[in-house]
Amino acid sequence: MGRYPFDTAREELPHGGWDRGNRPALKQLEKILAHSATLEGEGMSLQRPFELTPEELGERLEEMVDVTFSDLVSEFLLMPMGSGFIRYSDFRDAYEVLKRGSKGFEDFSAAAVHQAILENSRVVGVLRAILGMTAPEWAELARSELDSDVTQNAARSLDRRCREDPQYVRECLRKFKDRINRASIRGHTPPERPKTIERLDALVNVAVHYITRGAPDDQEGVIHRLAKFDTKGGLDSLRYASNENVPYAVLLYERYLGRPFAAHRDAVSELVGEVMENAIEERLRLAGVSYRKTGRAERIPGFGQAPDFCIPDEVSPAVIIEAKITSDDGTARDKVARIKELETQRNEHVAAGQPRYEVVACIDGRGFRQRREDMRQLLLRLDGKVFATATLDHLIPQTRIREFVTR
């Protein structure tokens, strides 16, 4: 199979490869997806729906649904790492800072925890893991118990910044002290403590309180969130989990209840969706095709629902593209409905006297495999112009985008 554009070395790409903050993670995931879906030998000789005439497509519809399904990749095993992902070695380092600072959890006080966080901000994540709650749940606990003003979004933001920068809290305090010194020199009123530090204090205090207290006695029909191996009995449980070899079955049970990587998957769900968009964009750029990429929830004149790409522009498009990846069949249904709405919108434009343009879908993920009738309709309404990661190299030559190639 021919070389994929995203296999091209960065120095070979014009404009330095159009790098963005999350580009390395997204490109790596895209390459793995494409490699997983590579069709060799006999598979490459199969015709795809975008290669057929409308008449041929109608006659071979079931075959083309099967072929399209075979091109879809189950991306749920792969996730972008993103800037907020913590490797185990970094998490372990933060855990050891907390363990050392609390003298093996013998001095598990708010002061000791604060000092550990000052040394390594990722201790916040370790503390939340011991508590066993999401950042918004932790915030709600602080609001209900301590009447703190920490909002769910503030807790998410603090949690993310502490993951990304192990010196985040120390730097916040350093800047605050600098402001105090400047105010003192100028004879001004000392500044108030930053909201970030006040909210962190509340989160730490409520976490220490609940972890120290542990779970209440079991009640029929309900389970307490702290009834975990390491917190059920308060600090005794925590110290035992820290000092002894934790049984492997306990670890497996915790995974069973919580789904490994669930929190990270939720955090990078939007990045997963960008994989297809970035793959399309790089192909368009490499071919020198003029295009307009719309922003998230952007409204553009003439379109009640904006597509992801307009080629060459949104004023007089020849092709519009909607790019979607999903592993959930319910979400796939919604995404197919969105694509069909773009086709309906196109027909309304044509009926109003505007030039006809192609509606193209670039999709991937196991979610689309679960909805055969939706795929039938999608292929018919888009004249077969449905592409997956495995067939994305055909996007330009098999659509009117080829009319705008300059390289």
Tab-separated table of N, CA, C and O in Angstrom, residues 47-99:
chain	number	residue	atom	x	y	z
A	47	GLN	N	-13.566	-3.482	-4.170
A	47	GLN	CA	-14.092	-2.174	-4.518
A	47	GLN	C	-14.756	-1.561	-3.299
A	47	GLN	O	-15.310	-2.249	-2.451
A	48	ARG	N	-14.700	-0.229	-3.247
A	48	ARG	CA	-15.303	0.498	-2.159
A	48	ARG	C	-16.520	1.263	-2.697
A	48	ARG	O	-16.610	1.538	-3.894
A	49	PRO	N	-17.454	1.619	-1.821
A	49	PRO	CA	-18.665	2.294	-2.297
A	49	PRO	C	-18.398	3.590	-3.048
A	49	PRO	O	-19.142	3.952	-3.973
A	50	PHE	N	-17.349	4.308	-2.680
A	50	PHE	CA	-17.058	5.577	-3.347
A	50	PHE	C	-16.499	5.368	-4.753
A	50	PHE	O	-16.306	6.345	-5.492
A	51	GLU	N	-16.236	4.125	-5.143
A	51	GLU	CA	-15.745	3.832	-6.486
A	51	GLU	C	-16.868	3.411	-7.438
A	51	GLU	O	-16.630	3.185	-8.623
A	52	LEU	N	-18.089	3.289	-6.928
A	52	LEU	CA	-19.206	2.796	-7.715
A	52	LEU	C	-20.113	3.922	-8.187
A	52	LEU	O	-20.169	4.995	-7.588
A	53	THR	N	-20.830	3.649	-9.262
A	53	THR	CA	-21.872	4.582	-9.698
A	53	THR	C	-23.071	4.403	-8.780
A	53	THR	O	-23.199	3.376	-8.093
A	54	PRO	N	-23.982	5.370	-8.747
A	54	PRO	CA	-25.173	5.208	-7.903
A	54	PRO	C	-25.958	3.933	-8.225
A	54	PRO	O	-26.490	3.286	-7.319
A	55	GLU	N	-26.029	3.586	-9.508
A	55	GLU	CA	-26.745	2.366	-9.882
A	55	GLU	C	-26.047	1.128	-9.322
A	55	GLU	O	-26.703	0.216	-8.777
A	56	GLU	N	-24.735	1.067	-9.464
A	56	GLU	CA	-23.969	-0.073	-8.948
A	56	GLU	C	-24.070	-0.148	-7.430
A	56	GLU	O	-24.174	-1.236	-6.847
A	57	LEU	N	-24.052	1.012	-6.798
A	57	LEU	CA	-24.148	1.043	-5.341
A	57	LEU	C	-25.480	0.464	-4.874
A	57	LEU	O	-25.543	-0.305	-3.912
A	58	GLY	N	-26.565	0.843	-5.570
A	58	GLY	CA	-27.870	0.316	-5.200
A	58	GLY	C	-27.953	-1.191	-5.353
A	58	GLY	O	-28.559	-1.884	-4.524
A	59	GLU	N	-27.337	-1.722	-6.399
A	59	GLU	CA	-27.365	-3.159	-6.654
A	59	GLU	C	-26.496	-3.935	-5.674
A	59	GLU	O	-26.787	-5.089	-5.348
A	60	ARG	N	-25.421	-3.318	-5.198
A	60	ARG	CA	-24.450	-4.025	-4.337
A	60	ARG	C	-24.422	-3.437	-2.925
A	60	ARG	O	-23.404	-3.473	-2.252
A	61	LEU	N	-25.547	-2.891	-2.503
A	61	LEU	CA	-25.582	-2.147	-1.243
A	61	LEU	C	-25.132	-2.988	-0.059
A	61	LEU	O	-24.291	-2.540	0.747
A	62	GLU	N	-25.667	-4.198	0.114
A	62	GLU	CA	-25.304	-5.013	1.273
A	62	GLU	C	-23.825	-5.344	1.276
A	62	GLU	O	-23.176	-5.344	2.325
A	63	GLU	N	-23.294	-5.631	0.102
A	63	GLU	CA	-21.851	-5.900	-0.015
A	63	GLU	C	-21.047	-4.678	0.407
A	63	GLU	O	-20.034	-4.792	1.113
A	64	MET	N	-21.491	-3.490	-0.020
A	64	MET	CA	-20.755	-2.268	0.299
A	64	MET	C	-20.857	-1.924	1.792
A	64	MET	O	-19.923	-1.353	2.372
A	65	VAL	N	-21.969	-2.260	2.414
A	65	VAL	CA	-22.080	-2.074	3.868
A	65	VAL	C	-21.042	-2.952	4.562
A	65	VAL	O	-20.336	-2.508	5.476
A	66	ASP	N	-20.941	-4.212	4.133
A	66	ASP	CA	-19.959	-5.129	4.722
A	66	ASP	C	-18.535	-4.633	4.511
A	66	ASP	O	-17.702	-4.692	5.418
A	67	VAL	N	-18.257	-4.151	3.307
A	67	VAL	CA	-16.907	-3.657	2.998
A	67	VAL	C	-16.577	-2.452	3.872
A	67	VAL	O	-15.472	-2.344	4.421
A	68	THR	N	-17.540	-1.543	4.021
A	68	THR	CA	-17.303	-0.357	4.850
A	68	THR	C	-17.093	-0.750	6.304
A	68	THR	O	-16.198	-0.219	6.974
A	69	PHE	N	-17.902	-1.678	6.800
A	69	PHE	CA	-17.721	-2.158	8.170
A	69	PHE	C	-16.330	-2.754	8.361
A	69	PHE	O	-15.708	-2.582	9.412
A	70	SER	N	-15.836	-3.470	7.354
A	70	SER	CA	-14.516	-4.104	7.484
A	70	SER	C	-13.401	-3.083	7.550
A	70	SER	O	-12.310	-3.368	8.063
A	71	ASP	N	-13.651	-1.872	7.025
A	71	ASP	CA	-12.634	-0.822	7.054
A	71	ASP	C	-12.586	-0.081	8.386
A	71	ASP	O	-11.609	0.606	8.692
A	72	LEU	N	-13.660	-0.193	9.179
A	72	LEU	CA	-13.720	0.542	10.442
A	72	LEU	C	-12.811	-0.104	11.473
A	72	LEU	O	-12.713	-1.327	11.561
A	73	VAL	N	-12.177	0.714	12.264
A	73	VAL	CA	-11.227	0.250	13.276
A	73	VAL	C	-11.814	0.465	14.662
A	73	VAL	O	-12.397	1.512	14.947
A	74	SER	N	-11.663	-0.532	15.526
A	74	SER	CA	-12.091	-0.388	16.924
A	74	SER	C	-11.021	0.388	17.680
A	74	SER	O	-10.033	-0.184	18.144
A	75	GLU	N	-11.256	1.700	17.802
A	75	GLU	CA	-10.219	2.562	18.387
A	75	GLU	C	-10.221	2.562	19.901
A	75	GLU	O	-9.403	3.224	20.528
A	76	PHE	N	-11.143	1.797	20.530
A	76	PHE	CA	-11.281	1.923	21.979
A	76	PHE	C	-10.050	1.427	22.736
A	76	PHE	O	-9.881	1.728	23.908
A	77	LEU	N	-9.175	0.643	22.079
A	77	LEU	CA	-7.961	0.176	22.756
A	77	LEU	C	-6.868	1.237	22.766
A	77	LEU	O	-5.867	1.083	23.452
A	78	LEU	N	-7.048	2.289	21.996
A	78	LEU	CA	-6.015	3.300	21.852
A	78	LEU	C	-6.572	4.664	22.233
A	78	LEU	O	-7.678	5.015	21.852
A	79	MET	N	-5.793	5.425	22.967
A	79	MET	CA	-6.212	6.755	23.403
A	79	MET	C	-5.056	7.726	23.254
A	79	MET	O	-3.898	7.345	23.471
A	80	PRO	N	-5.328	8.975	22.887
A	80	PRO	CA	-4.267	9.975	22.937
A	80	PRO	C	-3.788	10.143	24.375
A	80	PRO	O	-4.584	10.068	25.312
A	81	MET	N	-2.508	10.376	24.547
A	81	MET	CA	-1.999	10.549	25.902
A	81	MET	C	-2.397	11.908	26.462
A	81	MET	O	-2.787	12.026	27.612
A	82	GLY	N	-2.322	12.940	25.626
A	82	GLY	CA	-2.702	14.267	26.092
A	82	GLY	C	-1.687	14.842	27.063
A	82	GLY	O	-0.788	14.151	27.552
A	83	SER	N	-1.822	16.120	27.361
A	83	SER	CA	-0.853	16.792	28.233
A	83	SER	C	-1.064	16.478	29.702
A	83	SER	O	-0.169	16.676	30.522
A	84	GLY	N	-2.276	15.978	30.063
A	84	GLY	CA	-2.562	15.755	31.471
A	84	GLY	C	-2.359	14.329	31.940
A	84	GLY	O	-2.611	14.032	33.112
A	85	PHE	N	-1.890	13.447	31.058
A	85	PHE	CA	-1.706	12.052	31.459
A	85	PHE	C	-0.485	11.920	32.354
A	85	PHE	O	0.573	12.490	32.087
A	86	ILE	N	-0.606	11.153	33.433
A	86	ILE	CA	0.509	10.910	34.345
A	86	ILE	C	0.961	9.466	34.190
A	86	ILE	O	0.179	8.542	34.388
A	87	ARG	N	2.209	9.281	33.839
A	87	ARG	CA	2.768	7.938	33.764
A	87	ARG	C	2.898	7.364	35.177
A	87	ARG	O	3.000	8.106	36.157
A	88	TYR	N	2.929	6.043	35.231
A	88	TYR	CA	2.972	5.406	36.548
A	88	TYR	C	4.182	5.864	37.348
A	88	TYR	O	4.083	6.088	38.567
A	89	SER	N	5.325	6.004	36.690
A	89	SER	CA	6.540	6.398	37.422
A	89	SER	C	6.372	7.763	38.075
A	89	SER	O	6.820	7.980	39.215
A	90	ASP	N	5.687	8.696	37.386
A	90	ASP	CA	5.453	10.021	37.957
A	90	ASP	C	4.417	9.960	39.078
A	90	ASP	O	4.544	10.662	40.089
A	91	PHE	N	3.397	9.129	38.878
A	91	PHE	CA	2.394	8.954	39.933
A	91	PHE	C	3.032	8.340	41.172
A	91	PHE	O	2.771	8.767	42.303
A	92	ARG	N	3.884	7.339	40.971
A	92	ARG	CA	4.557	6.683	42.087
A	92	ARG	C	5.452	7.671	42.832
A	92	ARG	O	5.512	7.654	44.065
A	93	ASP	N	6.137	8.537	42.094
A	93	ASP	CA	6.991	9.545	42.745
A	93	ASP	C	6.162	10.438	43.658
A	93	ASP	O	6.570	10.752	44.783
A	94	ALA	N	4.992	10.862	43.156
A	94	ALA	CA	4.119	11.715	43.973
A	94	ALA	C	3.600	10.936	45.186
A	94	ALA	O	3.508	11.486	46.298
A	95	TYR	N	3.269	9.675	44.980
A	95	TYR	CA	2.817	8.835	46.097
A	95	TYR	C	3.903	8.730	47.166
A	95	TYR	O	3.629	8.842	48.378
A	96	GLU	N	5.126	8.548	46.738
A	96	GLU	CA	6.227	8.421	47.696
A	96	GLU	C	6.454	9.729	48.449
A	96	GLU	O	6.832	9.723	49.626
A	97	VAL	N	6.233	10.854	47.789
A	97	VAL	CA	6.347	12.148	48.470
A	97	VAL	C	5.306	12.243	49.575
A	97	VAL	O	5.610	12.665	50.708
A	98	LEU	N	4.080	11.820	49.284
A	98	LEU	CA	3.024	11.857	50.296
A	98	LEU	C	3.307	10.866	51.421
A	98	LEU	O	3.133	11.190	52.606
A	99	LYS	N	3.751	9.689	51.063
A	99	LYS	CA	4.039	8.673	52.074
A	99	LYS	C	5.173	9.126	52.997
A	99	LYS	O	5.097	8.981	54.224
